[in-house]
Amino acid sequence: MSSNRNPLCYNEMQVHSVIKETDDVYTIELIAQDFYPYEPGQYALVSIKNTPDIARAYTLSSSPGLSRFITLTVRRIKDGVGSNWLTSEVKEGDQIWLSDPMGEFTCTKIVSDNYLLVAGGCGVTPIMSMTRWLLKNRPEINIVVLYSIHAPKDVIFKREWALLQEQFPQLKLFMNASVGAEPGFLSGRISHEILTGLAPNIADYTVLTCGPESYMNDLRAITEIIGIPAERFFWEQFHSSAENCLIDNSKQVTLTITNPVPQTFSAPVGMTLLAALEEHKAPIIAACRSGICGSCKTLVVSGDYDTKTSGPLTEEEIKQGYVLACSCQLKGNITVDLLP
């Protein structure tokens, strides 16, 4: 089976158990076959169905040195190839393959004495990983967690949050529900009123947040008003904004490939470069398709386009014209070189 996995995913794991967290969220507990070092808040690519062509990025929701297993906590998404496989088909005893850990969104690299950890929905996975680690390894600091969900039934890690509050009195945990708030929950969506009520000196905190893009944009706007500067605001975005772009089939652009085989074809405005290349069977490698892993790095020789994320690309690579094809939207005619 290992010969068929995605080449980026060479860390073998055995599934110990699959735990239901909510109606559509599951935690997969994994036993690593070899030492697997990672930092709290990092993610990894998973070779989906143990095939070479499909990989998806998931947060390691466990905490290094503390959790018994390496865990992935996954929300089942309709028509989601990765999430449906992990939550419906994978079972105890199965083998799955992970990449090395990735990401800079970790409290070991973003150091502060005052943390405001803010999670929206399934964005709680890296927040829980970092919360456990900070409580155990830096008990002297201030930790405030704000967890936003749609309704109380949607709380992920419900039992563990309660246990952490009992074990670590310094943890200040708040949950806000958009609808049906019960006793113990703040009512309504994230707001200036909610944030300023979390701590009297909230403007002194460093913010780490993960959740839907619109949620994090709202949070950033509120924290700016409060007085938290951009250099103390860090966020993790799971999916490329290009996934939500609008394709205009009435407007076509010309896409030219110079190498390895010269080719020219048309594509609609708004389509991602990756989708256009794959539609015409061009030789492009793609794994996570979320602007994270960098496997679809492509050199743009010239053209008109928008990029939504640069992922692991270096500043030098960006200056040279490299983009991530999965998060590059076509705006006008474009020429690419697939050989570098």
mmCIF file of C-alpha atoms in Angstrom:
data_model
loop_
_atom_site.group_PDB
_atom_site.id
_atom_site.type_symbol
_atom_site.label_atom_id
_atom_site.label_comp_id
_atom_site.label_asym_id
_atom_site.label_seq_id
_atom_site.Cartn_x
_atom_site.Cartn_y
_atom_site.Cartn_z
ATOM 1 C CA MET A 1 0.000 0.000 0.000
ATOM 2 C CA SER A 2 2.882 2.368 0.757
ATOM 3 C CA SER A 3 3.953 2.423 -2.908
ATOM 4 C CA ASN A 4 0.606 3.986 -3.838
ATOM 5 C CA ARG A 5 0.619 6.823 -1.309
ATOM 6 C CA ASN A 6 1.179 10.462 -2.149
ATOM 7 C CA PRO A 7 4.959 11.034 -2.364
ATOM 8 C CA LEU A 8 4.731 13.908 0.134
ATOM 9 C CA CYS A 9 3.177 11.589 2.717
ATOM 10 C CA TYR A 10 5.746 9.048 3.880
ATOM 11 C CA ASN A 11 4.994 8.859 7.613
ATOM 12 C CA GLU A 12 3.078 5.667 8.310
ATOM 13 C CA MET A 13 0.315 5.768 10.915
ATOM 14 C CA GLN A 14 -2.035 3.098 12.206
ATOM 15 C CA VAL A 15 -5.592 4.063 13.122
ATOM 16 C CA HIS A 16 -6.273 3.315 16.786
ATOM 17 C CA SER A 17 -9.858 4.603 16.858
ATOM 18 C CA VAL A 18 -12.332 7.030 15.317
ATOM 19 C CA ILE A 19 -14.267 9.145 17.832
ATOM 20 C CA LYS A 20 -17.446 11.090 17.100
ATOM 21 C CA GLU A 21 -17.217 14.640 18.488
ATOM 22 C CA THR A 22 -20.431 16.165 17.059
ATOM 23 C CA ASP A 23 -22.960 15.233 14.382
ATOM 24 C CA ASP A 24 -20.416 15.884 11.628
ATOM 25 C CA VAL A 25 -17.000 16.062 13.325
ATOM 26 C CA TYR A 26 -14.767 13.098 14.121
ATOM 27 C CA THR A 27 -11.347 12.664 15.732
ATOM 28 C CA ILE A 28 -9.062 10.014 14.248
ATOM 29 C CA GLU A 29 -6.534 8.711 16.781
ATOM 30 C CA LEU A 30 -3.280 7.541 15.181
ATOM 31 C CA ILE A 31 -0.277 5.532 16.319
ATOM 32 C CA ALA A 32 2.921 6.629 14.576
ATOM 33 C CA GLN A 33 5.144 3.812 13.349
ATOM 34 C CA ASP A 34 8.219 6.001 13.895
ATOM 35 C CA PHE A 35 9.015 9.114 15.927
ATOM 36 C CA TYR A 36 6.900 11.983 14.591
ATOM 37 C CA PRO A 37 7.958 15.360 16.038
ATOM 38 C CA TYR A 38 5.602 18.323 15.587
ATOM 39 C CA GLU A 39 4.702 21.645 17.185
ATOM 40 C CA PRO A 40 1.297 22.569 18.685
ATOM 41 C CA GLY A 41 -0.895 24.143 16.010
ATOM 42 C CA GLN A 42 0.845 22.579 13.011
ATOM 43 C CA TYR A 43 -0.884 20.593 10.268
ATOM 44 C CA ALA A 44 0.011 17.739 7.936
ATOM 45 C CA LEU A 45 -1.048 16.480 4.538
ATOM 46 C CA VAL A 46 -2.910 13.172 4.509
ATOM 47 C CA SER A 47 -2.661 10.834 1.528
ATOM 48 C CA ILE A 48 -6.357 10.339 0.779
ATOM 49 C CA LYS A 49 -7.336 6.727 0.063
ATOM 50 C CA ASN A 50 -3.584 6.056 0.125
ATOM 51 C CA THR A 51 -3.332 7.084 -3.517
ATOM 52 C CA PRO A 52 -0.607 9.271 -5.076
ATOM 53 C CA ASP A 53 -2.945 11.831 -6.610
ATOM 54 C CA ILE A 54 -4.950 13.194 -3.686
ATOM 55 C CA ALA A 55 -3.786 14.776 -0.436
ATOM 56 C CA ARG A 56 -5.553 17.105 1.946
ATOM 57 C CA ALA A 57 -4.284 19.260 4.818
ATOM 58 C CA TYR A 58 -5.569 18.685 8.356
ATOM 59 C CA THR A 59 -4.501 20.135 11.685
ATOM 60 C CA LEU A 60 -2.776 17.861 14.165
ATOM 61 C CA SER A 61 -5.298 18.438 16.953
ATOM 62 C CA SER A 62 -3.183 16.565 19.495
ATOM 63 C CA SER A 63 -0.451 18.245 21.552
ATOM 64 C CA PRO A 64 3.192 17.091 21.401
ATOM 65 C CA GLY A 65 4.466 15.473 24.581
ATOM 66 C CA LEU A 66 0.981 15.453 26.112
ATOM 67 C CA SER A 67 -1.448 13.527 23.918
ATOM 68 C CA ARG A 68 -1.443 9.737 23.929
ATOM 69 C CA PHE A 69 -2.080 9.636 20.189
ATOM 70 C CA ILE A 70 -1.482 11.819 17.183
ATOM 71 C CA THR A 71 -4.953 13.026 16.247
ATOM 72 C CA LEU A 72 -6.740 14.563 13.294
ATOM 73 C CA THR A 73 -10.112 16.187 13.955
ATOM 74 C CA VAL A 74 -12.129 16.379 10.753
ATOM 75 C CA ARG A 75 -15.483 17.876 9.801
ATOM 76 C CA ARG A 76 -17.340 15.811 7.223
ATOM 77 C CA ILE A 77 -18.108 18.010 4.229
ATOM 78 C CA LYS A 78 -20.651 17.103 1.575
ATOM 79 C CA ASP A 79 -18.797 15.780 -1.491
ATOM 80 C CA GLY A 80 -15.494 16.249 0.360
ATOM 81 C CA VAL A 81 -13.233 13.462 -0.873
ATOM 82 C CA GLY A 82 -10.844 13.649 2.059
ATOM 83 C CA SER A 83 -13.266 14.275 4.911
ATOM 84 C CA ASN A 84 -15.724 11.587 3.813
ATOM 85 C CA TRP A 85 -12.968 8.995 3.489
ATOM 86 C CA LEU A 86 -11.513 9.792 6.905
ATOM 87 C CA THR A 87 -14.844 9.944 8.743
ATOM 88 C CA SER A 88 -16.813 7.211 6.937
ATOM 89 C CA GLU A 89 -14.369 4.659 5.519
ATOM 90 C CA VAL A 90 -11.237 4.695 7.664
ATOM 91 C CA LYS A 91 -11.494 2.257 10.572
ATOM 92 C CA GLU A 92 -9.476 0.871 13.467
ATOM 93 C CA GLY A 93 -6.349 -0.945 12.296
ATOM 94 C CA ASP A 94 -6.114 0.801 8.924
ATOM 95 C CA GLN A 95 -2.899 2.419 7.740
ATOM 96 C CA ILE A 96 -2.802 6.023 6.594
ATOM 97 C CA TRP A 97 0.119 8.191 5.549
ATOM 98 C CA LEU A 98 0.964 11.739 6.648
ATOM 99 C CA SER A 99 3.470 14.288 5.433
ATOM 100 C CA ASP A 100 5.950 15.867 7.793
ATOM 101 C CA PRO A 101 4.343 18.547 9.991
ATOM 102 C CA MET A 102 3.939 21.949 8.344
ATOM 103 C CA GLY A 103 3.075 25.505 9.317
ATOM 104 C CA GLU A 104 4.289 28.474 11.335
ATOM 105 C CA PHE A 105 1.019 28.944 13.239
ATOM 106 C CA THR A 106 2.291 27.714 16.581
ATOM 107 C CA CYS A 107 2.689 29.187 20.046
ATOM 108 C CA THR A 108 6.261 27.901 20.186
ATOM 109 C CA LYS A 109 7.208 30.429 17.501
ATOM 110 C CA ILE A 110 4.706 33.162 18.400
ATOM 111 C CA VAL A 111 5.797 33.895 21.960
ATOM 112 C CA SER A 112 3.815 36.069 24.376
ATOM 113 C CA ASP A 113 2.886 36.357 28.054
ATOM 114 C CA ASN A 114 -0.753 37.111 27.168
ATOM 115 C CA TYR A 115 -2.520 34.882 24.644
ATOM 116 C CA LEU A 116 -5.994 35.393 23.222
ATOM 117 C CA LEU A 117 -6.780 32.203 21.312
ATOM 118 C CA VAL A 118 -9.885 32.606 19.157
ATOM 119 C CA ALA A 119 -11.567 29.757 17.282
ATOM 120 C CA GLY A 120 -14.461 29.746 14.858
ATOM 121 C CA GLY A 121 -16.139 26.375 14.298
ATOM 122 C CA CYS A 122 -13.730 23.639 13.241
ATOM 123 C CA GLY A 123 -10.903 26.173 13.506
ATOM 124 C CA VAL A 124 -10.767 25.036 17.126
ATOM 125 C CA THR A 125 -8.375 22.201 16.227
ATOM 126 C CA PRO A 126 -5.075 24.158 16.340
ATOM 127 C CA ILE A 127 -6.444 26.272 19.203
ATOM 128 C CA MET A 128 -7.018 23.183 21.347
ATOM 129 C CA SER A 129 -3.574 21.842 20.457
ATOM 130 C CA MET A 130 -1.919 25.083 21.587
ATOM 131 C CA THR A 131 -4.150 25.533 24.651
ATOM 132 C CA ARG A 132 -3.153 22.164 26.111
ATOM 133 C CA TRP A 133 0.529 22.818 25.418
ATOM 134 C CA LEU A 134 0.547 26.322 26.907
ATOM 135 C CA LEU A 135 -1.316 25.295 30.056
ATOM 136 C CA LYS A 136 1.171 22.513 30.723
ATOM 137 C CA ASN A 137 4.411 24.175 29.605
ATOM 138 C CA ARG A 138 3.831 27.857 30.425
ATOM 139 C CA PRO A 139 1.551 27.896 33.479
ATOM 140 C CA GLU A 140 2.668 31.398 34.493
ATOM 141 C CA ILE A 141 1.144 33.198 31.488
ATOM 142 C CA ASN A 142 -2.366 34.528 30.837
ATOM 143 C CA ILE A 143 -4.500 32.437 28.473
ATOM 144 C CA VAL A 144 -7.932 33.511 27.273
ATOM 145 C CA VAL A 145 -9.801 31.260 24.827
ATOM 146 C CA LEU A 146 -12.858 32.399 22.875
ATOM 147 C CA TYR A 147 -14.619 29.624 20.966
ATOM 148 C CA SER A 148 -17.427 30.637 18.590
ATOM 149 C CA ILE A 149 -19.944 28.061 17.405
ATOM 150 C CA HIS A 150 -23.310 28.161 15.673
ATOM 151 C CA ALA A 151 -25.176 26.397 18.492
ATOM 152 C CA PRO A 152 -24.167 24.678 21.768
ATOM 153 C CA LYS A 153 -24.517 21.236 20.165
ATOM 154 C CA ASP A 154 -21.642 22.127 17.833
ATOM 155 C CA VAL A 155 -18.964 22.341 20.537
ATOM 156 C CA ILE A 156 -15.976 20.187 19.584
ATOM 157 C CA PHE A 157 -13.922 18.673 22.453
ATOM 158 C CA LYS A 158 -16.782 19.487 24.849
ATOM 159 C CA ARG A 159 -15.707 17.057 27.578
ATOM 160 C CA GLU A 160 -12.032 18.000 27.320
ATOM 161 C CA TRP A 161 -12.743 21.721 27.626
ATOM 162 C CA ALA A 162 -14.540 21.023 30.917
ATOM 163 C CA LEU A 163 -11.646 18.893 32.180
ATOM 164 C CA LEU A 164 -9.092 21.566 31.281
ATOM 165 C CA GLN A 165 -11.064 24.177 33.215
ATOM 166 C CA GLU A 166 -11.085 21.914 36.278
ATOM 167 C CA GLN A 167 -7.384 21.106 36.029
ATOM 168 C CA PHE A 168 -6.088 24.567 35.127
ATOM 169 C CA PRO A 169 -7.851 27.412 36.983
ATOM 170 C CA GLN A 170 -5.759 29.968 35.065
ATOM 171 C CA LEU A 171 -7.597 29.069 31.845
ATOM 172 C CA LYS A 172 -10.238 31.669 31.014
ATOM 173 C CA LEU A 173 -12.584 29.945 28.571
ATOM 174 C CA PHE A 174 -15.511 31.667 26.866
ATOM 175 C CA MET A 175 -17.890 30.210 24.290
ATOM 176 C CA ASN A 176 -20.339 32.216 22.219
ATOM 177 C CA ALA A 177 -23.217 30.684 20.280
ATOM 178 C CA SER A 178 -24.867 32.445 17.352
ATOM 179 C CA VAL A 179 -28.205 30.772 18.130
ATOM 180 C CA GLY A 180 -29.730 28.996 21.117
ATOM 181 C CA ALA A 181 -27.194 30.139 23.702
ATOM 182 C CA GLU A 182 -27.564 28.159 26.925
ATOM 183 C CA PRO A 183 -26.359 29.105 30.424
ATOM 184 C CA GLY A 184 -22.588 29.343 30.312
ATOM 185 C CA PHE A 185 -22.552 30.617 26.712
ATOM 186 C CA LEU A 186 -22.248 34.169 25.472
ATOM 187 C CA SER A 187 -25.043 35.000 23.054
ATOM 188 C CA GLY A 188 -24.568 36.157 19.487
ATOM 189 C CA ARG A 189 -21.816 36.466 16.942
ATOM 190 C CA ILE A 190 -18.354 37.757 17.745
ATOM 191 C CA SER A 191 -18.472 41.467 18.587
ATOM 192 C CA HIS A 192 -16.623 44.380 20.161
ATOM 193 C CA GLU A 193 -18.711 43.923 23.302
ATOM 194 C CA ILE A 194 -17.784 40.255 23.621
ATOM 195 C CA LEU A 195 -14.066 40.829 23.078
ATOM 196 C CA THR A 196 -13.724 43.734 25.496
ATOM 197 C CA GLY A 197 -15.465 41.673 28.163
ATOM 198 C CA LEU A 198 -12.886 38.876 28.050
ATOM 199 C CA ALA A 199 -10.161 40.663 30.037
ATOM 200 C CA PRO A 200 -9.671 44.236 31.309
ATOM 201 C CA ASN A 201 -6.353 44.587 29.463
ATOM 202 C CA ILE A 202 -7.362 42.732 26.296
ATOM 203 C CA ALA A 203 -5.456 45.237 24.124
ATOM 204 C CA ASP A 204 -2.221 43.838 25.596
ATOM 205 C CA TYR A 205 -2.893 40.330 24.313
ATOM 206 C CA THR A 206 -1.435 38.509 21.315
ATOM 207 C CA VAL A 207 -4.173 37.021 19.128
ATOM 208 C CA LEU A 208 -3.952 33.625 17.451
ATOM 209 C CA THR A 209 -7.085 32.717 15.529
ATOM 210 C CA CYS A 210 -8.357 30.053 13.179
ATOM 211 C CA GLY A 211 -11.752 29.818 11.515
ATOM 212 C CA PRO A 212 -13.687 30.831 8.407
ATOM 213 C CA GLU A 213 -12.102 33.699 6.495
ATOM 214 C CA SER A 214 -15.054 36.055 7.062
ATOM 215 C CA TYR A 215 -14.952 35.299 10.794
ATOM 216 C CA MET A 216 -11.260 36.124 11.038
ATOM 217 C CA ASN A 217 -11.731 39.297 8.990
ATOM 218 C CA ASP A 218 -14.436 40.427 11.424
ATOM 219 C CA LEU A 219 -12.168 39.603 14.348
ATOM 220 C CA ARG A 220 -9.282 41.567 12.859
ATOM 221 C CA ALA A 221 -11.507 44.614 12.360
ATOM 222 C CA ILE A 222 -12.654 44.472 15.992
ATOM 223 C CA THR A 223 -9.148 44.009 17.380
ATOM 224 C CA GLU A 224 -7.941 47.004 15.375
ATOM 225 C CA ILE A 225 -10.583 49.148 17.078
ATOM 226 C CA ILE A 226 -9.567 47.740 20.462
ATOM 227 C CA GLY A 227 -5.953 48.642 19.768
ATOM 228 C CA ILE A 228 -4.270 45.298 19.105
ATOM 229 C CA PRO A 229 -1.628 45.977 16.415
ATOM 230 C CA ALA A 230 -1.208 43.826 13.310
ATOM 231 C CA GLU A 231 2.115 42.486 14.580
ATOM 232 C CA ARG A 232 0.241 40.802 17.462
ATOM 233 C CA PHE A 233 -2.461 39.258 15.277
ATOM 234 C CA PHE A 234 -1.828 35.835 13.717
ATOM 235 C CA TRP A 235 -4.235 33.654 11.813
ATOM 236 C CA GLU A 236 -4.416 30.275 10.142
ATOM 237 C CA GLN A 237 -6.472 29.834 7.017
ATOM 238 C CA PHE A 238 -7.200 26.289 5.902
ATOM 239 C CA HIS A 239 -8.597 26.919 2.459
ATOM 240 C CA SER A 240 -7.576 29.130 -0.411
ATOM 241 C CA SER A 241 -9.929 32.015 -1.114
ATOM 242 C CA ALA A 242 -9.679 31.020 -4.773
ATOM 243 C CA GLU A 243 -12.102 28.183 -4.023
ATOM 244 C CA ASN A 244 -14.848 30.769 -3.721
ATOM 245 C CA CYS A 245 -13.963 32.783 -6.827
ATOM 246 C CA LEU A 246 -16.507 33.456 -9.551
ATOM 247 C CA ILE A 247 -15.837 32.050 -13.011
ATOM 248 C CA ASP A 248 -17.047 34.155 -15.944
ATOM 249 C CA ASN A 249 -17.473 31.791 -18.899
ATOM 250 C CA SER A 250 -18.440 34.700 -21.155
ATOM 251 C CA LYS A 251 -14.888 36.044 -20.934
ATOM 252 C CA GLN A 252 -12.017 33.870 -22.119
ATOM 253 C CA VAL A 253 -8.272 34.337 -21.705
ATOM 254 C CA THR A 254 -5.391 32.665 -23.511
ATOM 255 C CA LEU A 255 -3.130 30.391 -21.481
ATOM 256 C CA THR A 256 0.225 29.582 -23.079
ATOM 257 C CA ILE A 257 2.623 26.897 -21.848
ATOM 258 C CA THR A 258 6.233 27.320 -22.994
ATOM 259 C CA ASN A 259 7.723 24.175 -21.412
ATOM 260 C CA PRO A 260 7.965 21.201 -21.389
ATOM 261 C CA VAL A 261 5.650 20.974 -24.422
ATOM 262 C CA PRO A 262 4.455 24.241 -26.015
ATOM 263 C CA GLN A 263 0.682 24.484 -25.809
ATOM 264 C CA THR A 264 -1.970 27.207 -26.046
ATOM 265 C CA PHE A 265 -5.616 27.048 -25.038
ATOM 266 C CA SER A 266 -8.462 29.164 -23.666
ATOM 267 C CA ALA A 267 -9.823 29.350 -20.131
ATOM 268 C CA PRO A 268 -12.543 31.468 -18.501
ATOM 269 C CA VAL A 269 -11.753 34.518 -16.402
ATOM 270 C CA GLY A 270 -11.800 33.624 -12.706
ATOM 271 C CA MET A 271 -10.767 29.995 -13.108
ATOM 272 C CA THR A 272 -7.732 28.940 -11.112
ATOM 273 C CA LEU A 273 -4.558 28.273 -13.028
ATOM 274 C CA LEU A 274 -4.545 24.742 -11.606
ATOM 275 C CA ALA A 275 -8.064 23.988 -12.834
ATOM 276 C CA ALA A 276 -7.247 25.318 -16.304
ATOM 277 C CA LEU A 277 -4.047 23.288 -16.553
ATOM 278 C CA GLU A 278 -5.726 20.091 -15.346
ATOM 279 C CA GLU A 279 -8.665 20.578 -17.685
ATOM 280 C CA HIS A 280 -6.250 20.486 -20.609
ATOM 281 C CA LYS A 281 -4.154 17.599 -19.237
ATOM 282 C CA ALA A 282 -1.066 19.752 -18.672
ATOM 283 C CA PRO A 283 1.688 18.169 -16.512
ATOM 284 C CA ILE A 284 1.017 19.782 -13.128
ATOM 285 C CA ILE A 285 1.374 18.170 -9.690
ATOM 286 C CA ALA A 286 -1.166 19.125 -7.011
ATOM 287 C CA ALA A 287 -1.735 17.727 -3.544
ATOM 288 C CA CYS A 288 -3.580 19.808 -0.943
ATOM 289 C CA ARG A 289 -5.246 22.242 -3.401
ATOM 290 C CA SER A 290 -5.538 24.691 -0.510
ATOM 291 C CA GLY A 291 -2.515 26.925 -0.980
ATOM 292 C CA ILE A 292 -0.592 25.114 1.717
ATOM 293 C CA CYS A 293 1.763 22.386 0.529
ATOM 294 C CA GLY A 294 3.402 24.150 -2.428
ATOM 295 C CA SER A 295 3.382 21.118 -4.726
ATOM 296 C CA CYS A 296 1.655 23.082 -7.533
ATOM 297 C CA LYS A 297 4.335 25.802 -7.622
ATOM 298 C CA THR A 298 4.370 27.241 -11.150
ATOM 299 C CA LEU A 299 6.470 29.890 -12.885
ATOM 300 C CA VAL A 300 4.413 32.642 -14.535
ATOM 301 C CA VAL A 301 6.455 34.184 -17.345
ATOM 302 C CA SER A 302 3.937 36.957 -17.974
ATOM 303 C CA GLY A 303 0.258 37.671 -17.610
ATOM 304 C CA ASP A 304 -2.599 39.104 -15.590
ATOM 305 C CA TYR A 305 -3.725 37.211 -12.508
ATOM 306 C CA ASP A 306 -4.591 37.434 -8.805
ATOM 307 C CA THR A 307 -3.061 35.290 -6.081
ATOM 308 C CA LYS A 308 -4.944 34.579 -2.875
ATOM 309 C CA THR A 309 -2.135 32.978 -0.900
ATOM 310 C CA SER A 310 1.562 32.342 -1.350
ATOM 311 C CA GLY A 311 1.792 29.464 1.135
ATOM 312 C CA PRO A 312 5.375 28.180 1.448
ATOM 313 C CA LEU A 313 6.763 30.300 -1.415
ATOM 314 C CA THR A 314 9.760 32.418 -0.436
ATOM 315 C CA GLU A 315 9.971 36.145 -1.153
ATOM 316 C CA GLU A 316 12.638 35.392 -3.756
ATOM 317 C CA GLU A 317 10.403 32.860 -5.527
ATOM 318 C CA ILE A 318 7.525 35.340 -5.571
ATOM 319 C CA LYS A 319 9.801 37.995 -7.103
ATOM 320 C CA GLN A 320 10.838 35.493 -9.778
ATOM 321 C CA GLY A 321 7.189 34.990 -10.730
ATOM 322 C CA TYR A 322 6.309 31.753 -8.998
ATOM 323 C CA VAL A 323 2.706 31.222 -7.880
ATOM 324 C CA LEU A 324 0.665 28.423 -6.372
ATOM 325 C CA ALA A 325 -1.526 27.317 -9.255
ATOM 326 C CA CYS A 326 -4.357 26.305 -6.915
ATOM 327 C CA SER A 327 -4.729 29.851 -5.575
ATOM 328 C CA CYS A 328 -3.961 31.801 -8.749
ATOM 329 C CA GLN A 329 -7.020 33.315 -10.464
ATOM 330 C CA LEU A 330 -6.849 34.125 -14.155
ATOM 331 C CA LYS A 331 -7.681 37.737 -15.074
ATOM 332 C CA GLY A 332 -6.099 38.018 -18.518
ATOM 333 C CA ASN A 333 -3.798 36.242 -20.950
ATOM 334 C CA ILE A 334 -1.024 34.359 -19.181
ATOM 335 C CA THR A 335 2.147 32.450 -20.084
ATOM 336 C CA VAL A 336 3.610 29.789 -17.788
ATOM 337 C CA ASP A 337 6.655 27.534 -17.734
ATOM 338 C CA LEU A 338 5.990 24.123 -16.176
ATOM 339 C CA LEU A 339 9.562 22.863 -16.454
ATOM 340 C CA PRO A 340 11.376 24.661 -13.561
#
